[in-house]
XYZ file of C-alpha atoms in Angstrom:
693
model
C -22.004 -6.729 16.968
C -20.954 -4.446 19.830
C -20.794 -6.274 23.144
C -20.279 -3.551 25.746
C -19.329 -4.337 29.336
C -21.338 -1.897 31.458
C -20.103 -3.323 34.770
C -16.451 -2.759 33.855
C -17.256 0.660 32.416
C -18.981 1.863 35.574
C -16.277 0.418 37.794
C -13.443 2.109 35.912
C -15.260 5.420 35.629
C -15.824 5.329 39.351
C -12.081 5.530 39.906
C -12.072 9.160 38.802
C -12.250 10.712 42.229
C -9.600 8.549 43.871
C -7.017 6.429 42.088
C -6.947 8.430 38.857
C -5.566 11.480 40.680
C -2.655 9.413 41.959
C -0.319 7.324 39.861
C -2.558 4.662 38.343
C -2.471 2.092 35.589
C -5.225 0.534 33.516
C -4.610 -2.532 31.379
C -6.515 -4.102 28.539
C -5.765 -7.368 26.773
C -6.412 -8.660 23.303
C -9.307 -11.106 22.908
C -6.846 -14.020 23.064
C -4.879 -12.292 25.867
C -1.580 -12.549 23.950
C -1.239 -8.750 23.808
C -1.561 -6.484 26.834
C -1.624 -2.697 26.679
C -1.264 -0.630 29.832
C -2.087 3.071 30.161
C -0.453 4.843 33.094
C -0.967 8.344 34.536
C 1.906 9.727 36.633
C 1.431 12.252 39.458
C 2.884 14.957 37.192
C 0.164 14.234 34.626
C 2.212 12.398 31.984
C 0.186 9.668 30.311
C 2.136 6.747 28.885
C 1.230 3.436 27.319
C 3.182 0.227 26.973
C 2.568 -2.970 25.013
C 3.627 -6.536 25.755
C 3.172 -9.692 23.693
C 3.154 -13.019 25.536
C 4.862 -11.127 28.342
C 7.674 -9.924 26.067
C 8.201 -6.156 25.706
C 6.973 -4.651 22.455
C 6.715 -0.956 23.319
C 8.187 0.279 26.592
C 6.376 3.144 28.405
C 5.924 5.821 25.725
C 4.353 9.248 25.854
C 1.220 10.483 24.134
C 0.049 13.990 23.401
C -0.272 16.734 20.851
C 1.027 20.292 20.485
C -1.223 23.034 19.113
C -0.229 26.372 17.653
C -3.802 27.668 17.776
C -4.580 27.864 20.632
C -0.944 27.832 21.704
C -0.902 24.913 24.113
C 0.953 21.636 24.551
C -1.362 18.822 25.576
C 0.964 16.319 27.254
C 0.007 16.477 30.948
C -3.450 15.291 31.845
C -5.922 14.345 34.477
C -7.819 11.179 33.561
C -11.512 11.901 34.038
C -13.052 8.652 32.820
C -12.173 5.274 31.371
C -14.668 3.314 29.313
C -14.222 -0.111 27.770
C -15.980 -2.467 25.406
C -15.376 -5.488 23.245
C -16.415 -6.076 19.653
C -16.605 -9.225 17.559
C -18.254 -9.000 14.157
C -17.570 -9.751 10.513
C -17.875 -7.819 7.270
C -17.551 -8.560 3.568
C -15.203 -6.481 1.428
C -16.287 -5.514 -2.083
C -13.114 -7.215 -3.334
C -9.933 -8.376 -1.695
C -7.921 -11.228 -0.282
C -10.805 -12.815 1.643
C -14.503 -13.076 1.108
C -15.155 -12.224 4.766
C -13.096 -10.478 7.468
C -13.439 -10.882 11.210
C -13.230 -7.689 13.268
C -12.521 -8.649 16.872
C -10.986 -6.358 19.477
C -11.198 -4.985 23.000
C -11.204 -1.222 23.348
C -10.439 1.417 25.926
C -11.449 5.073 25.759
C -9.497 7.223 28.196
C -10.943 10.716 28.712
C -8.231 13.283 29.421
C -8.358 16.842 30.729
C -5.427 19.179 30.144
C -3.616 19.690 33.429
C -2.172 23.009 32.231
C -5.398 24.923 32.773
C -6.532 25.387 29.153
C -9.804 23.613 29.855
C -9.290 21.412 26.774
C -10.404 17.793 26.882
C -9.446 14.962 24.567
C -9.723 11.193 24.435
C -7.140 8.477 23.912
C -8.988 5.745 22.025
C -7.299 2.335 22.048
C -8.258 -0.879 20.244
C -6.400 -4.117 21.007
C -6.704 -6.895 18.447
C -5.164 -10.366 18.541
C -2.531 -9.169 16.066
C -1.837 -5.647 17.274
C -2.864 -2.322 18.727
C -4.306 0.875 17.308
C -4.673 4.191 19.139
C -5.741 7.689 18.162
C -6.612 11.058 19.686
C -10.169 12.332 19.615
C -11.327 15.890 20.267
C -15.030 16.114 21.111
C -17.085 19.254 20.607
C -16.349 21.515 23.583
C -16.482 25.119 24.766
C -12.713 25.575 25.015
C -11.801 24.121 21.617
C -13.422 24.713 18.232
C -11.066 25.480 15.334
C -7.503 24.466 16.121
C -4.126 24.017 14.405
C -1.800 21.100 15.069
C 1.864 22.071 15.392
C 3.207 18.623 16.290
C 2.032 15.235 17.411
C 3.877 13.790 20.407
C 3.141 10.072 20.002
C 6.105 7.935 21.005
C 7.140 4.349 20.349
C 10.017 3.247 22.582
C 11.635 -0.065 21.793
C 13.171 -2.207 24.522
C 16.295 -3.107 22.557
C 18.309 -2.151 19.510
C 16.223 -4.192 17.063
C 17.131 -4.861 13.471
C 14.735 -2.957 11.238
C 13.637 -2.519 7.655
C 13.390 1.220 7.069
C 13.289 3.912 4.410
C 14.670 7.444 4.892
C 12.059 9.964 5.978
C 10.821 12.061 3.073
C 7.787 14.332 2.701
C 7.422 13.730 -1.047
C 8.578 10.240 -1.990
C 8.165 6.691 -0.740
C 9.957 5.112 -3.703
C 13.113 4.131 -1.813
C 14.699 0.747 -1.369
C 14.459 -0.596 2.163
C 17.531 -0.624 4.383
C 18.052 -3.376 6.970
C 20.091 -2.275 9.996
C 19.909 -1.985 13.732
C 17.952 1.021 14.959
C 21.163 2.596 16.221
C 22.633 2.305 12.718
C 19.863 4.234 10.942
C 21.500 6.840 8.719
C 18.933 8.466 6.471
C 21.494 10.846 4.997
C 23.673 8.001 3.740
C 20.616 6.157 2.388
C 19.466 9.262 0.538
C 22.913 9.762 -0.996
C 22.664 6.374 -2.706
C 19.299 7.160 -4.292
C 19.944 8.936 -7.611
C 16.814 7.945 -9.527
C 13.949 9.469 -7.511
C 12.505 12.507 -9.280
C 11.686 14.550 -6.174
C 13.186 14.222 -2.709
C 12.317 16.204 0.429
C 14.390 14.557 3.165
C 13.389 15.120 6.773
C 16.685 14.532 8.557
C 19.446 12.035 9.368
C 17.402 10.160 11.986
C 14.003 10.264 10.285
C 12.378 7.154 8.846
C 9.094 6.498 7.105
C 6.257 4.318 8.221
C 5.703 1.466 7.942
C 8.768 0.515 9.955
C 9.366 -3.211 10.474
C 11.479 -4.490 13.372
C 12.586 -7.988 14.296
C 13.669 -8.547 17.868
C 16.436 -10.849 19.065
C 13.844 -13.090 20.724
C 11.813 -13.516 17.560
C 9.077 -10.886 17.601
C 8.049 -9.054 14.436
C 6.839 -5.508 15.129
C 5.386 -3.119 12.552
C 4.749 0.573 13.224
C 2.303 2.156 10.784
C -0.964 4.096 10.644
C -4.544 3.519 9.541
C -7.355 5.681 8.179
C -5.308 8.769 7.302
C -7.985 11.356 6.520
C -7.862 15.156 6.923
C -4.428 14.840 8.527
C -0.845 14.561 7.266
C 1.132 11.353 6.829
C 3.247 10.320 9.812
C 6.984 9.653 9.647
C 9.126 8.931 12.720
C 12.075 10.720 14.337
C 14.524 8.359 16.042
C 16.355 9.101 19.274
C 19.185 6.567 19.107
C 20.079 6.922 22.780
C 16.658 5.977 24.103
C 15.551 3.933 21.053
C 12.430 6.089 20.974
C 10.600 6.946 17.771
C 8.417 10.058 17.857
C 5.756 11.008 15.334
C 6.891 13.463 12.660
C 3.992 14.939 10.702
C 4.348 16.383 7.201
C 4.140 20.209 7.328
C 2.250 22.477 4.971
C 3.628 25.515 3.123
C 3.744 27.637 6.299
C 4.938 24.915 8.662
C 1.669 23.851 10.264
C 0.659 20.208 10.311
C -3.147 20.098 10.384
C -6.157 22.416 10.531
C -9.052 20.831 12.409
C -12.397 21.652 13.954
C -14.070 19.734 16.741
C -15.307 17.077 16.716
C -12.089 15.718 15.186
C -9.748 12.783 15.398
C -6.295 11.776 14.263
C -5.524 8.659 12.209
C -4.893 5.442 14.094
C -1.296 4.769 15.134
C -0.796 1.039 14.643
C 1.498 -1.547 16.190
C 1.326 -5.007 14.650
C 3.125 -7.731 16.589
C 3.570 -11.488 16.325
C 6.134 -14.195 16.854
C 5.264 -15.533 13.398
C 6.124 -13.587 10.260
C 3.185 -15.200 8.468
C 0.738 -13.617 10.941
C 1.824 -10.118 9.915
C 0.941 -10.850 6.292
C -2.400 -12.346 7.342
C -3.343 -9.349 9.504
C -6.391 -7.320 8.553
C -6.133 -4.937 11.513
C -5.409 -1.861 9.421
C -8.474 -2.554 7.282
C -10.571 -3.089 10.416
C -9.533 0.322 11.759
C -11.125 1.997 8.742
C -14.772 2.914 8.349
C -17.169 0.812 6.234
C -17.727 1.574 2.575
C -19.349 4.865 1.645
C -20.608 3.385 -1.640
C -24.111 1.978 -1.214
C -24.142 0.023 -4.481
C -20.619 -1.101 -5.406
C -21.731 -3.461 -8.184
C -19.921 -1.350 -10.794
C -16.540 -1.836 -9.080
C -14.761 -4.687 -10.847
C -11.263 -6.071 -10.248
C -9.448 -6.413 -13.543
C -6.290 -7.338 -15.401
C -4.950 -5.072 -18.095
C -2.130 -4.500 -20.545
C -0.826 -1.149 -21.577
C 1.083 1.224 -23.763
C 3.474 2.054 -20.925
C 6.529 -0.165 -20.663
C 7.624 0.580 -24.213
C 8.318 4.163 -23.138
C 10.497 2.941 -20.289
C 12.608 0.721 -22.541
C 13.040 3.221 -25.374
C 10.674 1.852 -28.002
C 8.369 4.872 -27.809
C 7.848 8.107 -25.906
C 5.050 10.112 -24.260
C 5.215 13.405 -26.242
C 4.140 13.750 -29.844
C 7.284 15.707 -30.687
C 10.309 13.574 -31.487
C 8.729 11.048 -33.809
C 8.338 8.182 -31.295
C 4.872 8.935 -29.966
C 3.533 5.634 -28.654
C -0.075 6.616 -28.007
C -1.131 6.690 -31.627
C -4.276 5.103 -32.963
C -2.598 2.262 -34.850
C -0.367 1.258 -31.949
C -3.149 1.299 -29.374
C -5.302 -0.847 -31.680
C -2.581 -3.488 -31.502
C -2.830 -3.460 -27.714
C -6.622 -3.709 -27.908
C -6.296 -6.679 -30.265
C -3.798 -8.313 -27.917
C -6.011 -7.731 -24.863
C -9.062 -9.137 -26.648
C -7.194 -12.174 -27.948
C -5.857 -13.163 -24.547
C -8.785 -12.212 -22.340
C -7.676 -8.991 -20.656
C -10.164 -6.437 -19.388
C -8.433 -3.207 -20.258
C -5.706 -1.282 -22.056
C -3.857 1.518 -20.292
C -2.740 4.349 -22.598
C -0.166 6.892 -21.437
C 0.858 9.949 -23.440
C -2.505 10.245 -25.206
C -3.170 13.896 -24.307
C -1.625 17.198 -25.292
C 1.004 18.632 -22.960
C 3.785 16.071 -22.579
C 6.425 18.221 -24.287
C 7.126 20.348 -21.191
C 5.180 18.564 -18.474
C 7.987 17.841 -16.010
C 10.316 20.055 -13.984
C 8.852 23.451 -14.781
C 6.507 23.731 -11.776
C 3.900 25.319 -13.977
C 0.220 25.252 -13.171
C -1.464 24.879 -16.550
C -0.158 21.547 -17.842
C -2.819 19.095 -19.070
C -6.532 19.634 -19.576
C -7.323 15.864 -19.551
C -9.755 16.131 -22.484
C -7.609 17.024 -25.505
C -5.998 14.085 -27.335
C -2.969 14.424 -29.560
C -4.033 14.609 -33.233
C -2.666 11.120 -33.960
C -4.816 9.565 -31.210
C -8.439 9.092 -32.293
C -10.007 8.312 -28.958
C -13.565 8.115 -30.333
C -12.713 5.404 -32.824
C -10.527 3.572 -30.304
C -13.181 3.407 -27.587
C -15.675 2.116 -30.163
C -13.133 -0.395 -31.435
C -12.337 -1.544 -27.899
C -16.005 -1.909 -27.046
C -16.552 -4.154 -30.054
C -13.668 -6.314 -28.843
C -15.014 -6.538 -25.273
C -12.195 -4.373 -23.900
C -12.125 -0.963 -22.205
C -9.482 1.699 -22.420
C -7.981 2.847 -19.113
C -7.516 6.592 -18.814
C -4.265 8.171 -17.650
C -4.355 11.476 -15.767
C -0.832 12.688 -15.064
C -1.013 15.943 -13.123
C 2.751 16.635 -12.962
C 2.066 17.754 -9.398
C -0.214 20.607 -10.485
C -3.063 19.525 -8.265
C -4.941 22.825 -8.348
C -5.153 22.404 -12.124
C -6.504 18.858 -11.742
C -9.067 19.880 -9.127
C -10.441 22.586 -11.441
C -10.723 20.129 -14.305
C -11.720 16.935 -12.526
C -15.423 17.082 -13.268
C -14.817 17.750 -16.951
C -12.185 15.006 -17.087
C -14.468 12.411 -15.504
C -17.393 13.488 -17.689
C -15.145 12.998 -20.713
C -14.287 9.498 -19.494
C -17.945 8.609 -19.054
C -18.709 9.897 -22.550
C -15.965 7.669 -23.948
C -17.083 4.624 -21.975
C -13.933 4.584 -19.802
C -14.432 3.613 -16.147
C -10.889 3.315 -14.749
C -8.270 6.029 -14.307
C -4.603 5.888 -13.402
C -3.630 9.165 -11.760
C -0.067 10.461 -11.404
C 1.597 13.162 -9.300
C 5.195 13.331 -10.522
C 7.024 16.492 -9.431
C 6.601 19.322 -6.960
C 3.093 20.007 -5.767
C 0.995 23.033 -6.629
C -0.216 24.697 -4.342
C 3.463 25.580 -4.144
C 5.067 24.664 -0.858
C 2.746 21.732 -0.186
C 4.100 18.178 -0.021
C 2.715 14.915 -1.362
C 2.222 13.689 2.222
C 0.665 16.835 3.715
C -2.910 17.357 4.903
C -3.847 19.275 1.740
C -2.866 16.354 -0.488
C -4.405 13.762 1.831
C -7.676 15.640 1.405
C -7.140 15.836 -2.345
C -6.788 12.065 -2.685
C -9.996 11.652 -0.705
C -11.738 14.165 -2.982
C -10.568 12.232 -6.059
C -11.932 8.967 -4.641
C -15.275 10.590 -3.781
C -15.576 12.468 -7.060
C -14.657 9.387 -9.082
C -17.306 7.394 -7.239
C -19.934 9.921 -8.299
C -19.076 9.034 -11.911
C -18.646 5.293 -11.150
C -14.940 5.432 -11.903
C -12.238 3.230 -10.368
C -8.922 4.809 -9.341
C -5.309 3.623 -9.446
C -3.113 6.362 -7.942
C 0.624 6.781 -8.502
C 2.962 9.034 -6.498
C 0.258 9.158 -3.835
C 0.330 8.882 -0.058
C 0.974 5.409 1.278
C -2.276 3.459 1.635
C -3.732 3.060 5.119
C -6.712 0.774 4.572
C -8.929 3.390 2.955
C -9.915 0.936 0.225
C -12.442 -0.359 2.755
C -14.112 3.059 2.928
C -13.562 3.922 -0.741
C -13.512 0.573 -2.576
C -13.292 2.361 -5.940
C -9.804 3.570 -4.864
C -8.518 0.159 -5.760
C -4.740 0.424 -5.876
C -1.821 2.766 -5.386
C 1.818 2.762 -6.328
C 3.281 4.511 -3.236
C 6.497 2.473 -3.222
C 9.294 1.437 -5.533
C 7.472 -0.383 -8.298
C 8.538 -2.295 -11.350
C 9.370 0.794 -13.415
C 12.499 1.150 -11.258
C 13.886 -1.939 -12.970
C 14.879 0.574 -15.643
C 16.466 3.017 -13.167
C 20.191 3.289 -13.893
C 21.522 3.444 -10.331
C 20.022 1.050 -7.757
C 17.041 -0.391 -9.616
C 15.173 -3.125 -7.760
C 17.099 -5.695 -5.760
C 15.956 -9.335 -5.611
C 15.008 -8.930 -1.930
C 12.761 -5.890 -2.495
C 9.647 -7.883 -3.375
C 10.143 -10.059 -0.277
C 10.061 -6.926 1.909
C 7.047 -5.184 0.332
C 4.404 -7.580 1.758
C 5.668 -6.839 5.290
C 5.754 -3.077 4.806
C 3.960 -1.183 2.052
C 1.316 -3.847 1.340
C 0.108 -3.882 4.942
C -1.812 -0.714 4.077
C -3.381 -1.818 0.814
C -2.925 -3.129 -2.726
C 0.017 -1.977 -4.805
C 0.137 -1.385 -8.531
C 3.610 -2.903 -8.784
C 3.168 -3.760 -12.512
C 4.702 -7.258 -12.576
C 4.979 -9.687 -15.457
C 8.232 -8.686 -17.188
C 9.502 -11.470 -19.450
C 12.570 -9.850 -20.994
C 15.095 -9.147 -18.250
C 17.804 -7.245 -20.132
C 16.287 -3.924 -21.114
C 18.444 -3.242 -24.180
C 15.841 -4.464 -26.668
C 15.589 -1.103 -28.436
C 18.785 0.546 -27.257
C 21.923 -1.589 -27.193
C 23.663 0.864 -24.850
C 21.221 0.258 -21.992
C 22.633 -1.745 -19.094
C 19.517 -1.761 -16.903
C 17.929 -5.091 -16.155
C 15.231 -6.901 -14.202
C 16.777 -8.783 -11.295
C 14.397 -11.721 -11.139
C 13.733 -14.908 -13.003
C 10.744 -15.179 -15.287
C 9.081 -17.655 -12.916
C 9.340 -15.118 -10.094
C 7.568 -12.543 -12.245
C 4.642 -14.976 -12.465
C 4.677 -15.603 -8.715
C 4.390 -11.870 -8.006
C 0.777 -11.989 -9.193
C 0.034 -14.046 -6.077
C 2.478 -12.589 -3.534
C 1.889 -8.873 -4.322
C -1.875 -8.461 -4.207
C -3.798 -5.961 -6.298
C -7.329 -6.008 -7.732
C -5.886 -4.054 -10.673
C -3.057 -6.169 -12.077
C -1.084 -5.178 -15.119
C 0.710 -7.495 -17.488
C 3.466 -4.956 -17.827
C 5.653 -6.230 -20.660
C 5.303 -5.770 -24.410
C 2.978 -8.026 -26.400
C 5.883 -9.261 -28.535
C 7.756 -10.410 -25.445
C 4.745 -12.354 -24.215
C 4.177 -13.990 -27.571
C 7.636 -15.553 -27.349
C 6.590 -17.312 -24.126
C 2.876 -18.001 -24.504
C 3.116 -21.097 -22.322
C 4.337 -19.048 -19.361
C 2.000 -16.184 -20.261
C -0.888 -18.574 -19.658
C -0.459 -18.182 -15.903
C -0.954 -14.409 -16.137
C -4.082 -15.035 -18.193
C -5.447 -17.506 -15.641
C -4.538 -15.959 -12.285
C -7.482 -14.172 -10.616
C -7.421 -10.710 -9.072
C -10.169 -11.292 -6.500
C -9.872 -13.940 -3.821
C -12.094 -15.903 -1.448
C -9.342 -17.073 0.882
C -5.667 -16.377 1.509
C -3.261 -18.654 3.387
C 0.209 -17.334 4.159
C 2.186 -20.573 4.317
C 5.749 -19.406 4.963
C 7.515 -16.062 5.030
C 10.544 -14.197 6.304
C 10.966 -10.503 5.501
C 13.812 -9.893 3.092
C 14.170 -13.627 2.356
C 11.084 -15.407 1.013
C 7.284 -15.417 0.803
C 4.978 -18.373 0.086
C 1.242 -17.678 -0.262
C -1.759 -19.736 -1.397
C -5.013 -18.096 -2.493
C -8.411 -19.495 -3.505
C -10.287 -17.933 -6.406
C -13.549 -16.198 -5.514
C -15.263 -17.477 -8.675
C -14.138 -21.123 -8.619
C -12.725 -23.813 -6.305
C -9.273 -23.377 -7.843
C -6.186 -22.378 -5.862
C -3.052 -20.482 -6.806
C 0.342 -20.444 -5.120
C 3.168 -17.935 -5.399
C 6.631 -18.399 -3.922
C 9.464 -15.878 -4.221
C 12.968 -15.591 -2.820
C 15.663 -12.954 -2.553
C 19.106 -13.306 -4.131
C 19.587 -16.635 -2.287
C 18.511 -19.915 -3.847
C 16.383 -21.986 -1.476
C 13.985 -24.916 -1.176
C 10.540 -24.392 0.351
C 8.342 -27.345 1.351
C 4.723 -26.993 0.213
C 2.048 -28.922 2.086
C -1.182 -28.950 0.063
C -3.479 -29.424 3.070
C -5.261 -26.181 2.104
C -6.875 -28.012 -0.836
C -10.347 -29.476 -0.333
C -10.045 -32.927 1.273
C -11.103 -35.851 -0.903
C -10.822 -33.854 -4.132
C -8.291 -34.223 -6.935
C -6.583 -31.264 -8.568
C -4.437 -30.780 -11.635
C -1.429 -28.710 -10.649
C 0.294 -26.677 -13.362
C 3.687 -25.698 -11.965
C 5.661 -22.807 -13.430
C 9.108 -23.052 -11.871
C 12.691 -22.005 -12.329
C 14.680 -24.322 -14.575
C 17.637 -26.091 -12.915
C 19.968 -23.647 -14.654
C 17.908 -20.534 -13.849
C 19.603 -17.622 -12.116
C 18.474 -13.988 -12.033
C 21.912 -12.844 -13.153
C 23.125 -15.504 -15.563
C 19.993 -17.203 -16.902
C 16.829 -15.362 -15.809
C 14.426 -16.494 -18.519
C 14.893 -20.240 -18.015
C 11.757 -21.927 -16.712
C 9.988 -25.284 -16.689
C 6.248 -25.971 -16.819
C 4.986 -29.311 -15.565
C 1.649 -30.824 -14.604
C 0.889 -33.127 -11.687
C -2.216 -34.692 -10.195
C -2.386 -33.814 -6.503
C -4.640 -33.955 -3.444
C -4.694 -32.297 -0.044
C -2.315 -35.026 1.163
C 0.341 -34.245 -1.428
C 3.600 -32.619 -0.386
C 5.780 -30.757 -2.870
C 9.227 -29.244 -2.667
C 9.705 -25.923 -4.423
C 13.225 -25.121 -5.555
C 13.696 -21.393 -6.089
C 16.717 -20.158 -8.016
C 18.715 -17.083 -7.009
C 16.196 -14.241 -7.350
C 13.674 -16.848 -8.405
C 10.165 -18.010 -7.783
C 7.441 -20.505 -8.514
C 3.776 -20.077 -9.502
C 1.239 -22.899 -9.385
C -2.354 -23.222 -10.525
C -4.499 -25.945 -8.913
C -7.625 -26.757 -10.924
C -10.133 -29.011 -9.176
C -11.193 -31.965 -11.308
């Protein structure tokens, strides 16, 4: 419900003829008044904003503006012509997610700006202040002096008050699959970070002082600050350029093949630039601000969109049991092998089976930058898709399609309708897309405007065919699963497949950083659930390994949310540990309530979630390389009710390095008054199911 304040609006607009021509400041607070944002207009025309949280500095006065190459004008000095304000407090229900209902409460300010340089161009600075952060964007209304225009650079700044310690990844236009670095801002060295990364297929580094968003900072006085973006549509992804002297981060947009950033026509708007802030780490993980900055669902009847768990013919290629191409004699996607996965999925209650390497073209798919790669409708001769889809249907299971484009996006766009029609014919309603390699159109980047628009087109086209999408090598998510709920998950970070990367792999702390960074924008297809930690099962020379305990792999199903969750390991590895595998079978993928109980980025995460379909609760706790004890107060359980707790925990001798597969399963009767202590081994975790009696 929109609750506008006409008195305040008229009063502020009335300042136009007097105060707004002199140096003036306008402030707006969050609904709980913890956050205050101030917009200031200097006599020279510079407009700055600053943000404070409980009177502590979050963002010091920072500039706003945008540079155009058509028309050739820099919009960074303005006259403020009007200021309007409003407050909003409503709720909405996501199709699926971490809560059954989300509150959307904020105060907003719309500052109308006129270019002081004489171009006649007007724009608006639109600000929303929530209890957990701030979002702002630029809006360009329809106007006589601006119709079609080209963005050369965005001039949004974020100036920190001190040299905060930050979690950051090196800026890159094509990959977000890096490990996070944790240093002071002044110690950011993207070049050194890039030099350590040997396992990323395609790198397009921006520069030594460039970092990606989201950027997470922790101040000396205990504030957690996240810089990110929301609702990235028809615009490139934003990285940040750091000025170490002033501790100012400036927006760095991904360029296209000729160096431009965005092609727009009025009316137009940029994505939201977001600043999450709290003095509690748990509040960052509980924030839904980025979702709230996105538009409501475009799908009128979403009843066909179903969260699901699946297994797949995928990990065996990573560990050397099989391969994607038919040539070589180890083709995994053959009819007999996939039937085994269907049987396994049916036996243990999984919804789907992902099959990779099913289609002709894998022999020369990577590294050749060729346009005609896959046609997405021609199976290899040893893969009888008609019989398999029929077989799966009889077993109550669906196949999940895999569309690897190898970066040839023009090829995929030409063939998308035929590919989705083929899926519908075969009774397949979920697709995993992939974009490994350099993009075609040649010269475009994964994070550029052209690709941002492509991912939107895929979501919209898939919805026409009632198909759900899981995208890999895509742009980082920015809450668009609210608008396109069939775009259910993305990779867009270093996922579990990097456990098999020979250089850095995945460190124990990585999964304790992801919830504070990548997952703020949306669900991740991390592919957890690995039960064999040394990856030499089919090749004794392999030294790669999974740096967690088995219990932590279970806990990831709770701490790393996705409505599409894969049980990533091989059936034979699960069948050796069916007691532990039971948790993966039981854990839901759609939640009614989420309580973040304890968290510290890079150290530990403890989350409790309530199933949407039952009164049962699930808890996941994970730690980094440090063993620790976490107290667990069960006050989130329904008072007066008794629950059976099944606890999957690290054994006393468990250790990610020396004894990763040691676990203990125990049952206890508990109530809301019960208090537990969770002991997490080095690189360990704990998963608990609470079933109400």
